[in-house]
XYZ file of C-alpha atoms in Angstrom:
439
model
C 67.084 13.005 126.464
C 69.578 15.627 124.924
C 69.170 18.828 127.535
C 68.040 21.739 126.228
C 70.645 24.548 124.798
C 70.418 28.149 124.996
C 71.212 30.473 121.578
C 74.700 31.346 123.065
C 75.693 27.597 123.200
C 74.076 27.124 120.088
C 76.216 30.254 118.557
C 79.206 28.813 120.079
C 78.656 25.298 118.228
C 78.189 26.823 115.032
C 81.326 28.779 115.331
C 83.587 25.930 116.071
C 81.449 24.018 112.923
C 82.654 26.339 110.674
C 85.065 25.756 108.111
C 88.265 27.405 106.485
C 86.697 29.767 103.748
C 89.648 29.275 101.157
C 88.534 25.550 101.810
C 84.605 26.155 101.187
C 85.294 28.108 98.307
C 87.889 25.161 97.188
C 91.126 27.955 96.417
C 94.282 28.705 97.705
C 95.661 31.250 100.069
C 97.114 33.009 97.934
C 94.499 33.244 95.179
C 93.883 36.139 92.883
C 90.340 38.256 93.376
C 89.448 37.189 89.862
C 89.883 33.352 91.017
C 87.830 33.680 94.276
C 85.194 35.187 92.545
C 84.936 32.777 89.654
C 84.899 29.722 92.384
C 82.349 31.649 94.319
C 80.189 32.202 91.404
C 80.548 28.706 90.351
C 79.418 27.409 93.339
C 76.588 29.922 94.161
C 75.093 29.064 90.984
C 74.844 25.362 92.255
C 73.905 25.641 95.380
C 71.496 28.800 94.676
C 67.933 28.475 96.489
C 66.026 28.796 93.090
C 67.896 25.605 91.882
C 67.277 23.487 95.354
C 64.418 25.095 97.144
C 63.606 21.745 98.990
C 67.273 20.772 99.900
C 68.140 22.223 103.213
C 71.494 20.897 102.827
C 72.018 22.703 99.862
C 70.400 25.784 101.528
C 73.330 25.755 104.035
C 75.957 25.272 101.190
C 74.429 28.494 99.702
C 74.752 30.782 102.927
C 78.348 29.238 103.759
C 79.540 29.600 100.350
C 77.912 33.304 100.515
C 79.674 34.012 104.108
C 83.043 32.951 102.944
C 82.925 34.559 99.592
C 82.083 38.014 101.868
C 85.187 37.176 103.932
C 88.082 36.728 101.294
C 86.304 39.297 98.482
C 86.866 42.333 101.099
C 90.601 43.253 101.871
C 90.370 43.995 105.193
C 88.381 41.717 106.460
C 90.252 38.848 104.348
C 93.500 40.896 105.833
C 91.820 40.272 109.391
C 90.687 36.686 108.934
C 94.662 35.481 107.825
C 95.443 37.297 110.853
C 93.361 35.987 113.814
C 90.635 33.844 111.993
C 86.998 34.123 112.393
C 87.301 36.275 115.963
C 88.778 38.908 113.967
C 85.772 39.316 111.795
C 82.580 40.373 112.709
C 79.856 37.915 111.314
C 77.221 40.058 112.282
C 78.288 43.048 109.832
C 79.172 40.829 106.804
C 77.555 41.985 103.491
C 75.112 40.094 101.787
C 74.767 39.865 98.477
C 70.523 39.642 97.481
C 69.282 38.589 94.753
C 66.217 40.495 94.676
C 64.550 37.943 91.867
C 64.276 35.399 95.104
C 62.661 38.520 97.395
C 59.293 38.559 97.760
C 56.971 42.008 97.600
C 57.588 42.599 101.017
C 60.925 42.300 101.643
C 61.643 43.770 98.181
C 59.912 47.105 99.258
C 62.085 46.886 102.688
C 65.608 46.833 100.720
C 64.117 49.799 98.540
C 63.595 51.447 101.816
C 66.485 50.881 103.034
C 68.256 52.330 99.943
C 66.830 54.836 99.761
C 68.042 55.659 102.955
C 71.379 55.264 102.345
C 72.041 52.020 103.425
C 74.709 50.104 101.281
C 72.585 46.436 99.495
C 74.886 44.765 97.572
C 72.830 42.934 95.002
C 73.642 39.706 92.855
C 72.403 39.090 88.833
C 69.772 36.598 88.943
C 70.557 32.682 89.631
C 67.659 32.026 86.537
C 69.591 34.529 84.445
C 73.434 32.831 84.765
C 71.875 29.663 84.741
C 70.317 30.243 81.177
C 73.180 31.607 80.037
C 75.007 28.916 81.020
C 73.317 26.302 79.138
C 73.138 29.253 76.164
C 69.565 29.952 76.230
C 69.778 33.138 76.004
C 69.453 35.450 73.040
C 72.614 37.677 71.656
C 72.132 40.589 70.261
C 74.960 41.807 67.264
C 77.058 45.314 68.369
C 79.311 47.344 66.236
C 82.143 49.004 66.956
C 81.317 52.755 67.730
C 77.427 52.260 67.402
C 75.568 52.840 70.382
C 72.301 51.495 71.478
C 69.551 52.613 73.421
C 66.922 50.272 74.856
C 65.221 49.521 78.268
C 65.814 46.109 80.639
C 62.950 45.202 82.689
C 64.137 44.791 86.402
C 66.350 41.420 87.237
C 66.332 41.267 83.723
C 69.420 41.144 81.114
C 70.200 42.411 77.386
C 73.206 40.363 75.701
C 74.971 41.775 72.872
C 77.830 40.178 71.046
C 81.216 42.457 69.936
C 83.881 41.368 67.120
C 87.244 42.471 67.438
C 90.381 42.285 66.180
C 94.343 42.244 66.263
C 94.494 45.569 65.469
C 91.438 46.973 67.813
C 93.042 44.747 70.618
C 96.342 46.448 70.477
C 94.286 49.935 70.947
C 92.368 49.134 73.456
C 88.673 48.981 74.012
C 86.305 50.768 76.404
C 82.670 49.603 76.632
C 80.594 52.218 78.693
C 76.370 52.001 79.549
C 75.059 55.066 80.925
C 71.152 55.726 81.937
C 70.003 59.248 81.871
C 66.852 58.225 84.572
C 69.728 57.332 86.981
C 68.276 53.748 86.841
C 70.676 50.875 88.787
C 72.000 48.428 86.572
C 75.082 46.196 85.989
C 77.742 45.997 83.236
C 78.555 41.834 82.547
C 81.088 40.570 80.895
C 80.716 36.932 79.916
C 83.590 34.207 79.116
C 82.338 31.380 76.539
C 82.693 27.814 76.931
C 83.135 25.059 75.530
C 79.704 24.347 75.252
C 78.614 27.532 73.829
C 77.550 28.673 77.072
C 78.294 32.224 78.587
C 80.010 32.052 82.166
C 79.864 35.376 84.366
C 83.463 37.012 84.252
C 83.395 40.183 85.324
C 80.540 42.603 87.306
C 80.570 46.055 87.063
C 77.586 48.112 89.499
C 76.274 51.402 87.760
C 77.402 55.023 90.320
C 76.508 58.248 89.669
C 78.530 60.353 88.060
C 76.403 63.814 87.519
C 73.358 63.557 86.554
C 73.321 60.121 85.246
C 74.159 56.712 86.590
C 77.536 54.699 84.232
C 79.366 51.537 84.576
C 82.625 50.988 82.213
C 85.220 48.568 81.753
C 88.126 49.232 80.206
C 90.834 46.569 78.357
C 93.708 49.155 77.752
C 96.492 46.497 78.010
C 98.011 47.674 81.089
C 96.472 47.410 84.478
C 93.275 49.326 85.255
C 91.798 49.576 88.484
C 87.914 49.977 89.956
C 86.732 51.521 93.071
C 84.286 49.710 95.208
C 82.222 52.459 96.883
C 80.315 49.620 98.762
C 83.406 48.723 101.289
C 83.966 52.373 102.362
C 80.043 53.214 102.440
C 79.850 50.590 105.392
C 83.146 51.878 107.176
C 81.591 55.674 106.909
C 78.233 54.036 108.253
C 80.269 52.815 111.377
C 83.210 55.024 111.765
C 83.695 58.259 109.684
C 86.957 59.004 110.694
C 88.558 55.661 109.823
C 86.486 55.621 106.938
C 88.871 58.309 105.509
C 91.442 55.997 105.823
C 89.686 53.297 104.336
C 88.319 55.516 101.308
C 90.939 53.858 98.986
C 90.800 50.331 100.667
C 88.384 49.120 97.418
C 90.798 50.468 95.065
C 91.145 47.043 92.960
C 92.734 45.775 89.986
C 90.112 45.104 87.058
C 90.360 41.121 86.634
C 90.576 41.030 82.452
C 92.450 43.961 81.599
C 93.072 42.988 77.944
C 90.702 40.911 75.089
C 91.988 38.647 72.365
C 90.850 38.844 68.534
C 87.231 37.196 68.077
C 83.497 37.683 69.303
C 83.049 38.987 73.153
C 79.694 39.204 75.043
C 78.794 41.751 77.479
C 75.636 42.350 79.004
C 73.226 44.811 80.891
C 71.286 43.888 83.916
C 68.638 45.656 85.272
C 68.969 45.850 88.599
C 66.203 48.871 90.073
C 64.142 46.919 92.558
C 60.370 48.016 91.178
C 60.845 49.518 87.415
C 62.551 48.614 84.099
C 65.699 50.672 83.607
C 66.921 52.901 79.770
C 70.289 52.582 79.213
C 72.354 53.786 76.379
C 75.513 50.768 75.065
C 78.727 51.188 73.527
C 82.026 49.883 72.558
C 84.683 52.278 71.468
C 88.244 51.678 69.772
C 90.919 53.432 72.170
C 92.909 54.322 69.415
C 91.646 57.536 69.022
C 91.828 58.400 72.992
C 95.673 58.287 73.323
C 96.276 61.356 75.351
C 93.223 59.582 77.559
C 95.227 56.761 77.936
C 98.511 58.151 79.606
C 96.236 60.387 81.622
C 93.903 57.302 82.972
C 97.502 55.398 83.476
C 98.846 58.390 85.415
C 96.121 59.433 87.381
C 95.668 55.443 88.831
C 99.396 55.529 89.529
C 99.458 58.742 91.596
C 96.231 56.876 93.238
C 97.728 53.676 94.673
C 100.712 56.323 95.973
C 98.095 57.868 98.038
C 96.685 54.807 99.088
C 100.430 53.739 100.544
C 101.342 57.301 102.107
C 97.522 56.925 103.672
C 97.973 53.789 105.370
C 101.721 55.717 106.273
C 99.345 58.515 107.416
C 97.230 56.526 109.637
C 100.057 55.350 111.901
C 101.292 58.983 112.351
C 97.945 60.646 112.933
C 96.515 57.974 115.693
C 99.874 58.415 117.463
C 99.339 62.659 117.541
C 95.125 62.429 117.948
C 96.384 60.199 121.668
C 98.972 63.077 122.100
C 96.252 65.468 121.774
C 93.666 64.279 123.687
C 96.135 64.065 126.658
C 96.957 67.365 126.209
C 93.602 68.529 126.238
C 92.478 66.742 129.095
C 95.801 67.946 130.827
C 94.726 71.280 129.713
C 91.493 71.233 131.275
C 92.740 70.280 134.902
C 95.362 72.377 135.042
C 92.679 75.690 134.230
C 90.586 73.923 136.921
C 93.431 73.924 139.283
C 94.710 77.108 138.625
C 90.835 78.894 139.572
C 90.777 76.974 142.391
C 94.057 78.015 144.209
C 92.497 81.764 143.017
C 89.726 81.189 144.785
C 91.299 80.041 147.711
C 93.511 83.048 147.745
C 90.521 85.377 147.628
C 88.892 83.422 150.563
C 92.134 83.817 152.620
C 92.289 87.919 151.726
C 88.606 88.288 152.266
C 89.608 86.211 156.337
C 91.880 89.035 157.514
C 88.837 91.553 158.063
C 85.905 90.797 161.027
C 83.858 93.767 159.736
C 80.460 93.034 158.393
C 80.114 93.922 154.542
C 78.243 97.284 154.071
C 75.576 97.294 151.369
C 75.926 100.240 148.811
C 73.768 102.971 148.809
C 72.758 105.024 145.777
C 71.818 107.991 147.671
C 74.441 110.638 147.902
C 73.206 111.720 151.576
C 74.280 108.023 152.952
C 77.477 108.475 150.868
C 78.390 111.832 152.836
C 77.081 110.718 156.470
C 79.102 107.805 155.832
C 82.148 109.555 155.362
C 81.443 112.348 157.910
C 81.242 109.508 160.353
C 84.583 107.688 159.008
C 86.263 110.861 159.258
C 85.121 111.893 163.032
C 85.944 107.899 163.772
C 89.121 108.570 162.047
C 89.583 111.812 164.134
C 91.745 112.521 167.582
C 89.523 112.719 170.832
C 89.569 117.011 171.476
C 91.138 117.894 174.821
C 89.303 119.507 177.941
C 90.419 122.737 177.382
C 89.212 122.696 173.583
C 85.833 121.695 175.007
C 85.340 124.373 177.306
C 86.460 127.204 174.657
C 84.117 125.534 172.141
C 81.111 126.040 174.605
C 81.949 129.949 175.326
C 81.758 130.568 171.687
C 78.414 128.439 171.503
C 77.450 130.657 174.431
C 77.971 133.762 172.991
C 76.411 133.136 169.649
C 73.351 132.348 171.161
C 73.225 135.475 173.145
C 73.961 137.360 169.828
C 71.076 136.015 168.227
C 68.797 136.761 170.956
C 70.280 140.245 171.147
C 69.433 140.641 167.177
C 65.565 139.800 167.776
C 64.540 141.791 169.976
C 66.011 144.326 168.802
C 64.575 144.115 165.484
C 61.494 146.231 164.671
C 59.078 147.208 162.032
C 59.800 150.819 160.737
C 56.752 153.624 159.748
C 58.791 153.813 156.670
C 58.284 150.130 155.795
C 54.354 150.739 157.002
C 54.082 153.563 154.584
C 55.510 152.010 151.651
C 53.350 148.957 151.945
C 49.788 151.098 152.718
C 51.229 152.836 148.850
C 51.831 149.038 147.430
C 48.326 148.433 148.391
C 46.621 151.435 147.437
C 48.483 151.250 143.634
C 47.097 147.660 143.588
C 43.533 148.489 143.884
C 44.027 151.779 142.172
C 41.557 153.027 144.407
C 42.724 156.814 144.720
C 40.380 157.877 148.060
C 40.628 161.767 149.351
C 39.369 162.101 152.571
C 38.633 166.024 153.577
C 39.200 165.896 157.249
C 37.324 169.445 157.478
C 33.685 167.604 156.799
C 32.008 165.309 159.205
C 31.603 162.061 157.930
């Protein structure tokens, strides 16, 4: 009987099981993004749970097609993985691409939450939806040049409309643009035909908002545009915000078609909000008329992947000063402490060379003056003998002059007199007495 094994062992096993991803997804090393993604999608569509839901071998197809396809469509982390392999890429933080048509109610409402609280959910078009339009049951709706269209897509739902072009439009340019006004999620497709007259997922563009509105574009200008995948630096600004400014440019990418030939093209819109339908507004303009937009667009993307090589340039130089720095500061930190406490210890050593107690302040002025009487008679010489005695005569003969003074010192009549009068004028009492007549 096999023992038992524990979910590290298990881990382990499944790690060494794994396979090359350029060999899953059946491409080269040094395939374009446009031919990683059409394998991918090629193969997802095949192995998709909708198609097989009672094939558990094709289940695990689906998530290792899904795992490598995660690995070699990011940069970095295909960067990483032709580096070191698999150690160098965290499995556990790998994107996943949901196709919210397979969710049920309740995990649909817990990637809503999620979104809505800012947490990046890449989401896939529906596996019923490329199916059907790979056997071309879908419908195709006509759209002229210039015209625009406004309708609503019922969620993990898609509107197909058909564009004719030619020579002269294709050496212009062209620029189809959606835009939703209710800042609805949606996707921009772009569909190659086949042979069969069925419609095979080309390109993907995810509505952002810009404003007050959500858009998605894609532009065939005959020179090389680029996109910007806000979904590989929202995850680096989730983990690291400071690296994530030097990542900001990392999903700066090369559009895959960046010019049409003369004849019918399909593009489509997908609604992809996870509870209601979404309006949109379609159209598909001639560049001819937006030269000056051209150059500018051409420009502008130029001075872009500049920034994106002095950045990475950047990186290298500010790492190196942000180490300096924090030595520095940590130096700077010990040395203040050391400097207070050889202070201190200097203050402890001054405050040693006295063995008098500290005397407490007084606010009283009387304690401020006996003090210093007493520090100046401590501070005073010792009086000689002599200076004693002469000091006692004189205290002698004061006293005997103060003695001398009181009893010598008598009421006068004339004092008498005056106060009887002071009396008399108080009470005005004005009394004649004729000594003459008995009383």
């Amino acid at each position: 009987m096999p023992a038992h094994r524990s979910k590290s062992e298990k881990k382990d096993a499944e790690k060494q099981l794994r396979r090359d991803p350029y060999e899953v997804l059946g491409v080269l090393r040094n395939s374009t993004d446009q031919e990683i993604k059409s394998a991918y999608r090629k193969m997802a569509l095949k192995y998709h749970p909708d198609k097989t839901s009672n094939d558990p071998i094709a289940a695990d197809m689906f998530k290792e097609v899904t795992f490598s396809y995660n690995i070699l469509s990011d940069p970095e982390k295909r960067r990483q993985y032709d580096t070191a392999g698999f150690e160098a890429v965290e499995a556990e933080s790998t994107e996943l691409e949901l196709d919210l048509s397979s969710l049920g109610a309740v995990n649909t409402v817990f990637a809503a939450l999620f979104s809505k609280l800012g947490v990046p959910i890449k989401t896939s078009v529906s596996a019923t939806i490329l199916e059907e339009a790979l056997n071309g049951r879908v419908s195709v709706d006509p759209l002229v040049l210039g015209q625009a269209i406004s309708k609503k897509v019922e969620k993990q739902c898609a509107h197909f409309y058909a564009v004719t072009i030619t020579e002269e439009d294709v050496h212009s340019g062209l620029v189809c643009r959606v835009e939703s006004s209710s800042k609805s999620k949606f996707k921009l497709l772009y569909f190659d035909q086949e042979a069969n007259s069925g419609l095979s997922l080309a390109l993907q563009e995810d509505s952002k908002k810009t404003g007050k509105i959500t858009s998605a574009g894609m532009y065939f200008l005959g020179f090389p545009v680029y996109r910007l995948d806000h979904t590989v630096n929202s995850m680096a600004q989730a983990k690291d915000p400071e690296s994530a400014f030097f990542k900001k440019l990392d999903g700066f990418q090369q559009c895959e078609v960046t010019e049409l030939k003369a004849g019918t093209h399909v593009f489509a819109v997908y609604g992809d909000n996870f509870f209601k339908s979404v309006s949109y507004t379609i159209q598909v303009l001639c560049a001819a008329t937006f030269t000056q937009e051209k150059e500018d667009l051409r420009s502008v993307e130029a001075q872009i992947l500049t920034k994106r090589a002095e950045l990475a340039k950047f990186e290298t130089e500010y790492r190196e000063v942000l180490v300096q720095f924090t030595d520095m500061t940590s130096r700077y930190a010990q040395e203040m402490q050391s400097i207070d406490e050889l202070l201190k210890q200097r203050n402890e050593i001054h405050s040693a060379y006295t063995t008098a107690p500290l005397m407490k302040r007084s606010s009283s002025r009387n304690r401020l003056r006996k003090s210093s009487f007493k520090k100046a008679a401590a501070e005073a010489p010792a009086p000689t003998n002599q200076e004693e005695d002469e000091e006692e005569e004189v205290e002698v003969e004061q006293e005997e002059e103060e003695s001398s003074k009181r009893k010598n010192k008598k009421p006068s009549t004339g004092n008498k007199s005056e106060m009887l009068k002071k009396k008399s004028k108080w009470y005005n009492l004005h009394l004649k007495l004729d000594k003459k007549k008995p009383c």
